[in-house]
Coordinates of C-alpha atoms in Angstrom, one line a residue:
X1 CA -33.4 -29.3 6.5
X2 CA -30.2 -28.7 4.5
X3 CA -28.5 -25.4 3.9
X4 CA -29.1 -24.7 0.2
X5 CA -26.9 -22.6 -1.9
X6 CA -28.2 -20.6 -3.6
X7 CA -31.2 -20.4 -1.1
X8 CA -33.7 -20.5 -4.0
X9 CA -33.8 -22.3 -7.3
X10 CA -33.0 -20.3 -10.3
X11 CA -35.9 -19.2 -12.6
X12 CA -33.9 -20.5 -15.6
X13 CA -33.9 -24.0 -14.2
X14 CA -36.1 -26.0 -16.6
X15 CA -35.5 -29.4 -15.0
X16 CA -38.5 -30.6 -13.0
X17 CA -36.3 -33.3 -11.6
X18 CA -33.8 -30.9 -10.2
X19 CA -36.6 -28.8 -8.7
X20 CA -38.0 -31.9 -7.0
X21 CA -34.7 -32.8 -5.5
X22 CA -34.0 -29.3 -4.4
X23 CA -37.3 -29.2 -2.5
X24 CA -36.5 -32.6 -0.9
X25 CA -33.1 -31.4 0.3
X26 CA -34.6 -28.2 1.6
X27 CA -37.6 -29.7 3.5
X28 CA -36.4 -33.1 4.7
X29 CA -35.4 -33.6 8.3
X30 CA -32.7 -36.2 7.5
X31 CA -30.7 -33.6 5.6
X32 CA -30.2 -31.5 8.7
X33 CA -26.7 -30.0 8.9
X34 CA -26.0 -30.9 5.2
X35 CA -24.9 -28.2 2.8
X36 CA -26.2 -28.7 -0.8
X37 CA -25.0 -26.6 -3.7
X38 CA -27.1 -26.4 -6.8
X39 CA -25.2 -25.1 -9.9
X40 CA -28.1 -23.8 -12.1
X41 CA -28.2 -20.4 -10.4
X42 CA -24.8 -19.5 -11.9
X43 CA -24.7 -16.1 -13.5
X44 CA -23.9 -16.2 -17.2
X45 CA -20.9 -14.0 -16.4
X46 CA -19.6 -16.3 -13.6
X47 CA -16.6 -18.5 -14.6
X48 CA -16.9 -22.1 -13.3
X49 CA -13.8 -24.0 -12.2
X50 CA -15.5 -27.3 -12.7
X51 CA -18.3 -27.6 -15.1
X52 CA -20.9 -30.2 -14.9
X53 CA -22.1 -30.6 -11.3
X54 CA -25.9 -30.5 -10.8
X55 CA -25.8 -30.9 -7.1
X56 CA -22.8 -31.0 -4.7
X57 CA -23.8 -32.5 -1.4
X58 CA -21.6 -31.9 1.7
X59 CA -22.5 -34.4 4.6
X60 CA -20.9 -33.9 8.0
X61 CA -19.1 -37.2 8.9
X62 CA -19.9 -38.6 5.5
X63 CA -17.9 -36.7 2.8
X64 CA -18.8 -34.8 -0.4
X65 CA -20.9 -36.2 -3.2
X66 CA -21.4 -35.1 -6.8
X67 CA -24.9 -35.8 -8.1
X68 CA -25.8 -35.9 -11.8
X69 CA -29.5 -35.5 -12.4
X70 CA -31.2 -36.8 -15.6
X71 CA -34.9 -36.0 -16.0
X72 CA -37.3 -37.7 -18.4
X73 CA -36.9 -41.2 -19.8
X74 CA -33.3 -42.6 -19.7
X75 CA -32.0 -45.9 -21.2
X76 CA -28.6 -47.5 -21.7
X77 CA -28.5 -49.9 -24.7
X78 CA -25.2 -51.5 -25.7
X79 CA -23.2 -48.7 -23.9
X80 CA -25.1 -45.9 -25.7
X81 CA -27.3 -43.7 -23.6
X82 CA -30.7 -42.5 -24.8
X83 CA -32.4 -39.5 -23.2
X84 CA -36.0 -38.6 -24.0
X85 CA -37.3 -35.2 -22.8
X86 CA -40.9 -34.2 -21.9
X87 CA -41.5 -33.2 -25.6
X88 CA -40.6 -36.8 -26.6
X89 CA -37.4 -35.7 -28.3
X90 CA -34.6 -38.3 -27.9
X91 CA -30.9 -37.8 -28.1
X92 CA -28.0 -40.2 -27.6
X93 CA -24.6 -40.0 -26.1
X94 CA -21.6 -42.3 -25.6
X95 CA -20.8 -40.5 -22.4
X96 CA -23.3 -41.5 -19.7
X97 CA -24.3 -39.6 -16.5
X98 CA -22.1 -41.8 -14.3
X99 CA -19.0 -40.9 -16.3
X100 CA -20.0 -37.2 -16.2
X101 CA -20.4 -37.4 -12.4
X102 CA -17.1 -39.2 -11.9
X103 CA -15.2 -36.8 -14.1
X104 CA -16.7 -33.9 -12.2
X105 CA -15.7 -35.5 -9.0
X106 CA -12.0 -35.7 -10.1
X107 CA -12.2 -32.1 -11.4
X108 CA -13.4 -31.1 -7.9
X109 CA -10.5 -33.0 -6.3
X110 CA -8.0 -31.1 -8.5
X111 CA -9.6 -27.8 -7.7
X112 CA -9.4 -28.4 -4.0
X113 CA -5.7 -29.4 -4.3
X114 CA -4.9 -26.3 -6.3
X115 CA -6.6 -24.0 -3.8
X116 CA -5.4 -25.5 -0.5
X117 CA -2.2 -27.4 -1.5
X118 CA -1.5 -31.1 -1.9
X119 CA -0.8 -31.8 1.8
X120 CA -3.8 -30.0 3.1
X121 CA -6.4 -32.0 5.1
X122 CA -9.1 -31.0 2.7
X123 CA -7.4 -33.1 -0.1
X124 CA -8.1 -36.2 2.0
X125 CA -11.9 -35.6 2.1
X126 CA -13.9 -38.6 0.9
X127 CA -15.5 -37.8 -2.5
X128 CA -18.2 -39.8 -4.1
X129 CA -20.7 -39.6 -6.8
X130 CA -24.2 -40.8 -7.8
X131 CA -26.8 -40.4 -10.5
X132 CA -30.5 -39.4 -10.0
X133 CA -33.3 -40.4 -12.3
X134 CA -36.3 -38.8 -10.5
X135 CA -38.9 -39.6 -13.2
X136 CA -38.3 -43.3 -13.9
X137 CA -37.7 -46.7 -12.3
X138 CA -34.2 -47.4 -13.5
X139 CA -32.9 -50.8 -14.5
X140 CA -30.1 -51.0 -12.0
X141 CA -28.5 -54.0 -13.8
X142 CA -28.1 -52.3 -17.1
X143 CA -25.0 -50.2 -16.3
X144 CA -21.5 -50.9 -15.1
X145 CA -21.9 -48.9 -11.9
X146 CA -23.1 -50.0 -8.5
X147 CA -26.8 -50.1 -7.8
X148 CA -26.4 -48.1 -4.6
X149 CA -25.2 -45.2 -6.7
X150 CA -28.6 -45.0 -8.4
X151 CA -31.3 -42.8 -7.0
X152 CA -34.5 -43.4 -9.0
X153 CA -38.2 -42.6 -8.7
X154 CA -39.0 -45.6 -6.5
X155 CA -36.1 -44.9 -4.1
X156 CA -37.1 -41.2 -3.8
X157 CA -40.7 -42.2 -3.0
X158 CA -40.0 -45.0 -0.6
X159 CA -36.5 -44.9 1.0
X160 CA -34.5 -41.9 0.1
X161 CA -33.1 -41.4 3.7
X162 CA -31.8 -45.0 3.9
X163 CA -30.4 -44.6 0.3
X164 CA -28.1 -41.8 1.4
X165 CA -27.1 -43.5 4.6
X166 CA -26.2 -46.6 2.5
X167 CA -24.4 -44.5 -0.1
X168 CA -22.1 -43.0 2.5
X169 CA -21.4 -46.3 4.2
X170 CA -20.5 -48.0 0.8
X171 CA -18.0 -45.2 -0.1
X172 CA -16.4 -45.4 3.3
X173 CA -16.0 -49.2 3.0
X174 CA -14.6 -48.8 -0.5
X175 CA -11.9 -46.3 0.5
X176 CA -11.1 -46.8 4.2
X177 CA -8.3 -49.3 3.4
X178 CA -6.4 -46.8 1.3
X179 CA -3.4 -44.9 2.6
X180 CA -4.8 -41.4 2.2
X181 CA -7.9 -42.2 4.1
X182 CA -8.2 -40.8 7.7
X183 CA -11.3 -41.0 9.9
X184 CA -10.6 -37.5 11.1
X185 CA -9.7 -35.7 7.8
X186 CA -11.6 -37.8 5.3
X187 CA -15.0 -37.5 7.1
X188 CA -15.0 -33.8 8.0
X189 CA -17.3 -32.3 10.6
X190 CA -19.8 -29.5 10.0
X191 CA -17.2 -26.8 10.8
X192 CA -14.7 -28.1 8.2
X193 CA -17.4 -28.3 5.6
X194 CA -18.4 -24.7 6.2
X195 CA -14.8 -23.6 5.6
X196 CA -14.7 -25.6 2.5
X197 CA -18.0 -24.2 1.4
X198 CA -16.6 -20.7 1.4
X199 CA -14.3 -21.8 -1.4
X200 CA -16.9 -23.9 -3.3
X201 CA -19.8 -21.5 -3.2
X202 CA -18.2 -19.0 -5.5
X203 CA -18.8 -21.4 -8.4
X204 CA -22.4 -21.9 -7.4
X205 CA -23.6 -18.5 -6.4
X206 CA -22.9 -14.9 -7.4
X207 CA -24.1 -12.7 -4.5
X208 CA -26.3 -9.8 -5.5
X209 CA -27.3 -6.9 -3.3
X210 CA -30.8 -6.4 -2.1
X211 CA -31.1 -3.5 -4.5
X212 CA -30.0 -5.6 -7.5
X213 CA -32.5 -8.4 -6.6
X214 CA -35.4 -6.0 -6.2
X215 CA -34.6 -4.2 -9.5
X216 CA -34.6 -7.5 -11.3
X217 CA -37.8 -8.6 -9.6
X218 CA -39.6 -5.4 -10.4
X219 CA -38.7 -5.7 -14.1
X220 CA -40.3 -9.2 -14.0
X221 CA -43.5 -8.0 -12.3
X222 CA -44.0 -5.2 -14.9
X223 CA -43.8 -7.7 -17.8
X224 CA -46.3 -10.1 -16.2
X225 CA -48.8 -7.4 -15.2
X226 CA -49.5 -6.7 -18.9
X227 CA -51.3 -10.1 -19.1
X228 CA -53.9 -8.8 -16.6
X229 CA -55.0 -6.1 -19.0
X230 CA -56.2 -8.7 -21.5
X231 CA -58.8 -9.6 -19.0
X232 CA -59.6 -5.8 -18.6
X233 CA -60.3 -5.6 -22.4
X234 CA -63.0 -8.3 -22.0
X235 CA -64.5 -6.6 -19.0
X236 CA -65.1 -3.4 -21.0
X237 CA -67.5 -5.2 -23.3
X238 CA -69.9 -6.0 -20.4
X239 CA -72.0 -3.4 -18.6
X240 CA -72.1 -5.3 -15.3
X241 CA -69.5 -7.7 -14.1
X242 CA -67.9 -9.4 -11.1
X243 CA -64.2 -10.3 -11.4
X244 CA -62.9 -12.8 -8.9
X245 CA -59.2 -13.3 -8.2
X246 CA -57.0 -14.4 -5.4
X247 CA -54.5 -12.1 -3.7
X248 CA -51.9 -10.6 -6.1
X249 CA -53.8 -11.2 -9.3
X250 CA -54.1 -7.6 -10.2
X251 CA -57.7 -6.7 -9.2
X252 CA -57.0 -3.2 -7.8
X253 CA -54.8 -2.3 -10.8
X254 CA -57.5 -3.4 -13.3
X255 CA -60.2 -1.5 -11.3
X256 CA -58.1 1.7 -11.5
X257 CA -57.4 1.3 -15.2
X258 CA -61.1 0.6 -15.9
X259 CA -61.9 3.9 -14.0
X260 CA -59.5 5.8 -16.2
X261 CA -60.9 4.3 -19.4
X262 CA -64.4 5.3 -18.2
X263 CA -63.3 8.8 -17.4
X264 CA -61.8 9.1 -20.9
X265 CA -65.2 8.2 -22.3
X266 CA -66.7 11.1 -20.4
X267 CA -68.3 9.2 -17.6
X268 CA -68.2 10.2 -13.9
X269 CA -67.0 7.3 -11.8
X270 CA -67.2 6.3 -8.1
X271 CA -64.3 4.0 -7.3
X272 CA -64.6 2.6 -3.8
X273 CA -63.2 0.0 -1.5
X274 CA -63.3 -1.1 2.2
X275 CA -59.8 -0.2 3.6
X276 CA -58.8 3.4 4.2
X277 CA -55.1 2.8 3.2
X278 CA -55.9 1.3 -0.2
X279 CA -58.5 4.0 -0.8
X280 CA -56.0 6.8 0.0
X281 CA -53.4 5.1 -2.2
X282 CA -55.8 4.8 -5.2
X283 CA -56.8 8.4 -4.7
X284 CA -53.2 9.5 -4.9
X285 CA -52.6 7.4 -8.1
X286 CA -55.7 8.9 -9.8
X287 CA -55.2 12.5 -8.6
X288 CA -55.2 13.9 -12.2
X289 CA -58.7 12.5 -12.7
X290 CA -60.2 13.8 -9.5
X291 CA -62.9 15.9 -11.4
X292 CA -64.2 12.7 -13.0
X293 CA -63.3 9.9 -10.7
X294 CA -64.3 10.0 -7.0
X295 CA -62.0 7.7 -5.1
X296 CA -62.6 6.8 -1.5
X297 CA -63.0 4.0 1.0
X298 CA -66.7 3.5 1.6
X299 CA -66.6 4.7 5.2
X300 CA -64.8 7.9 4.3
X301 CA -67.3 8.4 1.5
X302 CA -70.2 8.0 3.9
X303 CA -68.7 10.4 6.4
X304 CA -67.9 13.1 3.8
X305 CA -71.1 12.9 1.8
X306 CA -73.3 13.1 4.9
X307 CA -71.7 16.3 6.2
X308 CA -74.1 19.2 6.4
X309 CA -77.1 17.0 6.7
X310 CA -79.1 16.8 9.9
X311 CA -79.1 13.3 11.5
X312 CA -79.4 11.8 15.0
X313 CA -75.9 12.4 16.5
X314 CA -76.5 9.7 19.1
X315 CA -76.4 7.1 16.3
X316 CA -72.7 7.8 15.7
X317 CA -71.8 5.9 18.9
X318 CA -73.6 2.8 17.8
X319 CA -71.9 -0.2 16.3
X320 CA -73.9 -0.2 13.1
X321 CA -73.4 3.5 12.4
X322 CA -71.3 2.9 9.3
X323 CA -72.8 -0.5 8.3
X324 CA -76.5 0.5 8.5
X325 CA -77.4 4.0 9.7
X326 CA -75.2 6.1 7.4
X327 CA -75.6 4.0 4.2
X328 CA -79.4 4.2 4.5
X329 CA -79.3 7.9 5.3
X330 CA -77.1 8.6 2.3
X331 CA -79.3 6.4 0.1
X332 CA -82.3 8.6 0.9
X333 CA -80.2 11.7 0.1
X334 CA -79.4 10.4 -3.3
X335 CA -82.9 9.2 -4.0
X336 CA -84.2 12.7 -3.3
X337 CA -81.8 14.0 -6.0
X338 CA -79.8 16.2 -3.6
X339 CA -76.4 14.7 -4.6
X340 CA -75.4 14.0 -8.2
X341 CA -75.3 10.4 -9.3
X342 CA -72.4 8.6 -11.0
X343 CA -72.3 7.1 -14.5
X344 CA -70.2 4.2 -13.4
X345 CA -69.6 2.4 -10.1
X346 CA -66.4 0.3 -9.5
X347 CA -66.0 -1.6 -6.2
X348 CA -62.7 -3.1 -5.1
X349 CA -62.6 -5.4 -2.1
X350 CA -66.1 -6.4 -3.0
X351 CA -66.0 -9.4 -0.6
X352 CA -66.3 -6.8 2.3
X353 CA -68.9 -4.6 0.7
X354 CA -71.7 -6.8 -0.5
X355 CA -74.5 -6.6 2.1
X356 CA -78.1 -5.4 1.8
X357 CA -77.5 -1.9 3.2
X358 CA -74.5 -1.2 1.0
X359 CA -76.2 -2.6 -2.1
X360 CA -79.1 -0.3 -1.4
X361 CA -76.8 2.7 -1.3
X362 CA -74.9 1.6 -4.4
X363 CA -78.2 1.3 -6.3
X364 CA -79.1 4.9 -5.3
X365 CA -75.7 6.5 -6.3
X366 CA -75.6 5.0 -9.7
X367 CA -77.4 6.3 -12.8
X368 CA -79.9 3.6 -13.9
X369 CA -79.3 1.7 -10.6
X370 CA -77.6 -1.7 -10.2
X371 CA -80.1 -3.4 -12.5
X372 CA -79.4 -1.3 -15.5
X373 CA -76.4 0.9 -14.8
X374 CA -72.7 0.4 -15.5
X375 CA -70.8 -1.3 -12.6
X376 CA -67.9 -3.6 -11.8
X377 CA -67.1 -5.5 -8.6
X378 CA -63.6 -7.0 -7.9
X379 CA -63.1 -9.3 -5.0
X380 CA -61.4 -12.3 -3.4
X381 CA -64.3 -14.2 -1.9
X382 CA -62.3 -17.1 -0.5
X383 CA -59.8 -16.0 2.2
X384 CA -59.8 -12.2 2.1
X385 CA -63.4 -11.7 3.3
X386 CA -62.2 -10.9 6.8
X387 CA -64.9 -8.3 7.4
X388 CA -67.7 -10.1 5.6
X389 CA -71.0 -10.9 7.4
X390 CA -72.2 -13.2 4.6
X391 CA -70.9 -16.3 2.8
X392 CA -69.8 -16.1 -0.9
X393 CA -73.0 -17.8 -1.9
X394 CA -75.2 -15.4 0.1
X395 CA -73.4 -12.4 -1.4
X396 CA -73.9 -13.7 -5.0
X397 CA -77.5 -14.5 -4.2
X398 CA -78.1 -10.9 -3.2
X399 CA -76.7 -9.6 -6.4
X400 CA -78.5 -12.2 -8.6
X401 CA -81.8 -10.9 -7.1
X402 CA -81.1 -7.6 -8.8
X403 CA -79.3 -8.7 -12.0
X404 CA -77.2 -11.5 -13.5
X405 CA -73.8 -10.0 -14.0
X406 CA -71.0 -11.4 -16.2
X407 CA -68.3 -13.2 -14.2
X408 CA -64.6 -13.2 -14.9
X409 CA -61.7 -15.0 -13.1
X410 CA -58.1 -13.8 -12.7
X411 CA -55.7 -16.6 -12.0
X412 CA -52.1 -15.3 -12.6
X413 CA -50.4 -13.9 -9.6
X414 CA -48.5 -10.9 -10.6
X415 CA -47.4 -9.7 -7.1
X416 CA -45.8 -12.5 -5.2
X417 CA -42.8 -14.7 -5.9
X418 CA -43.4 -18.4 -6.3
X419 CA -41.9 -19.0 -2.8
X420 CA -44.3 -16.5 -1.2
X421 CA -47.3 -17.7 -3.1
X422 CA -46.7 -21.4 -2.2
X423 CA -46.0 -20.7 1.5
X424 CA -49.1 -18.4 1.7
X425 CA -51.3 -21.1 0.2
X426 CA -49.8 -23.7 2.5
X427 CA -50.3 -21.9 5.7
X428 CA -53.8 -20.6 4.6
X429 CA -55.1 -24.1 4.3
X430 CA -55.3 -24.5 0.5
X431 CA -54.5 -27.9 -1.0
X432 CA -53.0 -26.1 -3.9
X433 CA -52.3 -22.4 -4.7
X434 CA -55.5 -20.6 -5.7
X435 CA -53.5 -18.8 -8.4
X436 CA -50.9 -19.6 -11.0
X437 CA -47.3 -19.3 -9.8
X438 CA -45.2 -19.9 -12.9
X439 CA -43.1 -16.8 -13.3
X440 CA -41.6 -14.9 -10.4
X441 CA -38.7 -16.6 -8.6
X442 CA -37.5 -15.1 -5.4
X443 CA -35.9 -15.9 -2.0
X444 CA -37.2 -18.4 0.6
X445 CA -39.7 -17.4 3.2
X446 CA -38.1 -17.1 6.6
X447 CA -39.6 -18.5 9.8
X448 CA -38.4 -17.9 13.3
X449 CA -40.0 -19.3 16.5
X450 CA -40.1 -17.3 19.8
X451 CA -40.4 -18.7 23.3
X452 CA -41.9 -15.6 24.9
X453 CA -42.4 -11.9 24.3
X454 CA -38.9 -11.0 25.3
X455 CA -37.5 -13.5 22.8
X456 CA -39.8 -12.3 20.1
X457 CA -38.6 -8.7 20.6
X458 CA -35.0 -9.9 20.3
X459 CA -35.8 -11.7 17.1
X460 CA -37.6 -8.7 15.6
X461 CA -34.8 -6.4 16.4
X462 CA -32.2 -8.8 14.9
X463 CA -34.2 -9.1 11.7
X464 CA -34.7 -5.4 11.3
X465 CA -31.0 -4.7 11.9
X466 CA -30.1 -7.4 9.4
X467 CA -32.4 -5.9 6.7
X468 CA -31.1 -2.4 7.5
X469 CA -27.5 -3.5 7.2
X470 CA -28.3 -5.2 3.8
X471 CA -29.1 -1.8 2.4
X472 CA -32.9 -2.3 2.2
X473 CA -34.6 1.2 2.2
X474 CA -36.9 1.5 5.3
X475 CA -39.9 2.3 3.1
X476 CA -39.5 -1.1 1.4
X477 CA -40.6 -3.0 4.6
X478 CA -43.8 -3.2 6.5
X479 CA -44.2 -4.9 9.9
X480 CA -47.7 -6.5 10.2
X481 CA -49.5 -8.0 13.2
X482 CA -53.0 -9.3 13.9
X483 CA -52.7 -7.1 17.1
X484 CA -53.0 -3.4 17.4
X485 CA -49.7 -1.5 17.7
X486 CA -49.9 -1.0 21.4
X487 CA -50.5 -4.7 22.0
X488 CA -48.0 -6.0 19.5
X489 CA -44.4 -7.0 19.7
X490 CA -43.5 -4.0 17.5
X491 CA -45.0 -1.7 20.1
X492 CA -42.6 -2.9 22.7
X493 CA -39.3 -2.6 20.8
X494 CA -37.0 0.1 22.1
X495 CA -33.7 -0.3 20.2
X496 CA -35.3 0.3 16.7
X497 CA -37.7 3.1 15.6
X498 CA -41.0 1.7 14.6
X499 CA -44.1 3.8 13.9
X500 CA -47.6 2.9 12.9
X501 CA -48.6 3.8 9.3
X502 CA -52.1 5.4 9.5
X503 CA -52.0 7.3 6.2
X504 CA -50.3 6.5 2.9
X505 CA -48.4 9.8 2.9
X506 CA -46.4 8.6 5.8
X507 CA -44.6 6.1 3.5
X508 CA -41.8 7.9 1.7
X509 CA -38.2 7.4 0.4
X510 CA -37.0 9.7 3.2
X511 CA -38.7 7.5 5.9
X512 CA -36.5 7.3 9.0
X513 CA -38.5 4.5 10.8
X514 CA -39.8 1.0 10.1
X515 CA -43.5 1.1 9.3
X516 CA -46.2 -0.9 11.2
X517 CA -49.8 -1.8 10.4
X518 CA -52.3 -4.4 11.5
X519 CA -52.9 -7.1 9.0
X520 CA -56.5 -6.0 8.7
X521 CA -55.6 -2.4 8.0
X522 CA -53.0 -3.3 5.4
X523 CA -55.4 -5.5 3.3
X524 CA -55.2 -4.4 -0.3
X525 CA -51.7 -2.9 0.1
X526 CA -48.4 -4.4 -0.7
X527 CA -44.7 -4.1 0.2
X528 CA -41.5 -5.5 -1.2
X529 CA -40.7 -6.9 2.3
X530 CA -43.2 -8.0 4.9
X531 CA -42.4 -9.1 8.5
X532 CA -45.3 -10.6 10.4
X533 CA -45.2 -10.8 14.2
X534 CA -47.4 -12.2 17.0
X535 CA -48.4 -15.4 15.2
X536 CA -50.0 -17.3 18.0
X537 CA -52.5 -19.4 16.1
X538 CA -52.4 -21.4 12.8
X539 CA -55.4 -23.8 12.7
X540 CA -58.5 -21.7 13.0
X541 CA -60.3 -20.3 9.9
X542 CA -59.7 -16.8 11.3
X543 CA -56.0 -17.4 11.7
X544 CA -55.8 -18.8 8.2
X545 CA -57.6 -15.8 6.7
X546 CA -55.3 -13.4 8.5
X547 CA -52.2 -15.3 7.4
X548 CA -53.4 -15.3 3.8
X549 CA -54.0 -11.6 3.9
X550 CA -50.8 -10.7 5.7
X551 CA -48.4 -13.1 3.8
X552 CA -49.8 -12.2 0.4
X553 CA -48.9 -8.5 1.0
X554 CA -45.3 -9.4 0.4
X555 CA -43.9 -9.0 -3.1
X556 CA -40.4 -10.3 -2.6
X557 CA -39.3 -11.0 0.9
X558 CA -41.4 -12.5 3.8
X559 CA -40.4 -13.2 7.4
X560 CA -42.8 -14.8 10.0
X561 CA -42.3 -14.8 13.8
X562 CA -44.3 -17.7 15.2
X563 CA -44.9 -18.7 18.8
X564 CA -42.9 -21.8 19.8
X565 CA -46.2 -23.5 20.9
X566 CA -47.2 -23.5 17.2
X567 CA -44.1 -25.4 16.0
X568 CA -45.8 -28.9 16.0
X569 CA -48.7 -27.5 14.0
X570 CA -46.2 -25.9 11.6
X571 CA -44.5 -29.2 11.1
X572 CA -47.8 -30.9 10.3
X573 CA -48.4 -28.2 7.7
X574 CA -44.9 -28.7 6.3
X575 CA -45.7 -32.5 5.8
X576 CA -48.5 -31.5 3.5
X577 CA -46.1 -29.5 1.5
X578 CA -43.8 -32.5 1.0
X579 CA -46.8 -34.5 -0.1
X580 CA -47.7 -31.9 -2.8
X581 CA -44.2 -31.5 -4.2

């Protein structure tokens, strides 16, 4: 895999051809040790020394190559170039892509001479150029340039590795007889190219601080979240509804907003969920409505509401205390009219709360019951049902026995960057993302493989120091693991302070430690940066569900520490990604 600069493709890049080639350079094994610079991430305020380079490819032992990319349909008739875009608009030009690439190559040579001096070894580096037509099969005999400088759709699909090998050999053969050519200086090694890259990258990348990146990202998220509220408006016209949506589609935010709207209508609301952390977080967000909206995880609600009532204390030690005994006890309390019922019921994390005992309780706490009362359920019934005892079909069948609710679907991911969404879908076993990922560009997901626990601890400490040195506030990162803290890698770290987050009030801007939680406990929550440790399995359905939940918690940055024994499985998964791109 090549080193890409910038390490992610810019959100302003409209060229699907450039995006395709970027992914190929990034994910192909034959590009190992290459450095590829892509120009479209240039800031509008960055001055370019040389203007029209789509990709600059630095190949150890092979030289430097300027690539001009032309998407859509391209023809050359009588020396006039015709370019037709995806909207079927055609423009013409007397200056073709080959001349553009060649002129950019000469501009690059001039810039290198000006920077390093005419006698410097970098001025002897072999430079070449090529043109890419990723969407068409190009007529290689219609232009005055060599066929081996043309990378078209057929070549990309069938023999792209051999194409680049041949390209390098052809340029070497073409220039090795010239006086300036030197095997040592003209075909630089990886170290020389890294040094040269330090000069070149300034025209391709303007470095931004972590704080700048997060501020820009958060502005994007706010603008896209507004679209979710259009779905909310439709939900308000239905007395009973189920809203399905994958991770990051805004279910919790809509559930809270719906609670507030109901409160303003004078209704009393019970807003509940499965996980304690998300329940505490929602409670804090809705503090000003506490007289009208009761916010609590279901287990906390069961415990608090049953206080003061006599029940068999020996039941509290049984496994089904919260799943059967308390729900049925509290149901009877509400049926007797001892506790006041609610006007509206809103359930988040519905995939973990639809079972007979819970539905029986919900029916009793709601005025008019589930058949005739006002209620909403929000859930991800695909990969986030990590506590569910029933299948999606069985859950829906239970509800349909009571009433036929209106169903809504949320598709737009308003939490994760495109990179995180795609990688999450890939490792979770989806053939394509279960949500729309059109908007939020970010940084690449990072993977690191550990040989043993000692190595994993070392990798974790290195990552935490790197993030801390970058200026990332400690409360912007959460370390997740499928294991409990005492059994996890994080629990063994000694050089960095890590503490388990058990309550949401432990997360603050004055936080002096890195936070930790299990993947299971953090479901429903989110963090700008997520680092997942102790990944020892990739193939099982349980592993895929936990990866889906854990990875989708990350809004902007995501790092995974994976056991070396899983590398071959990871490579198989990566091949699926290449097939889909």
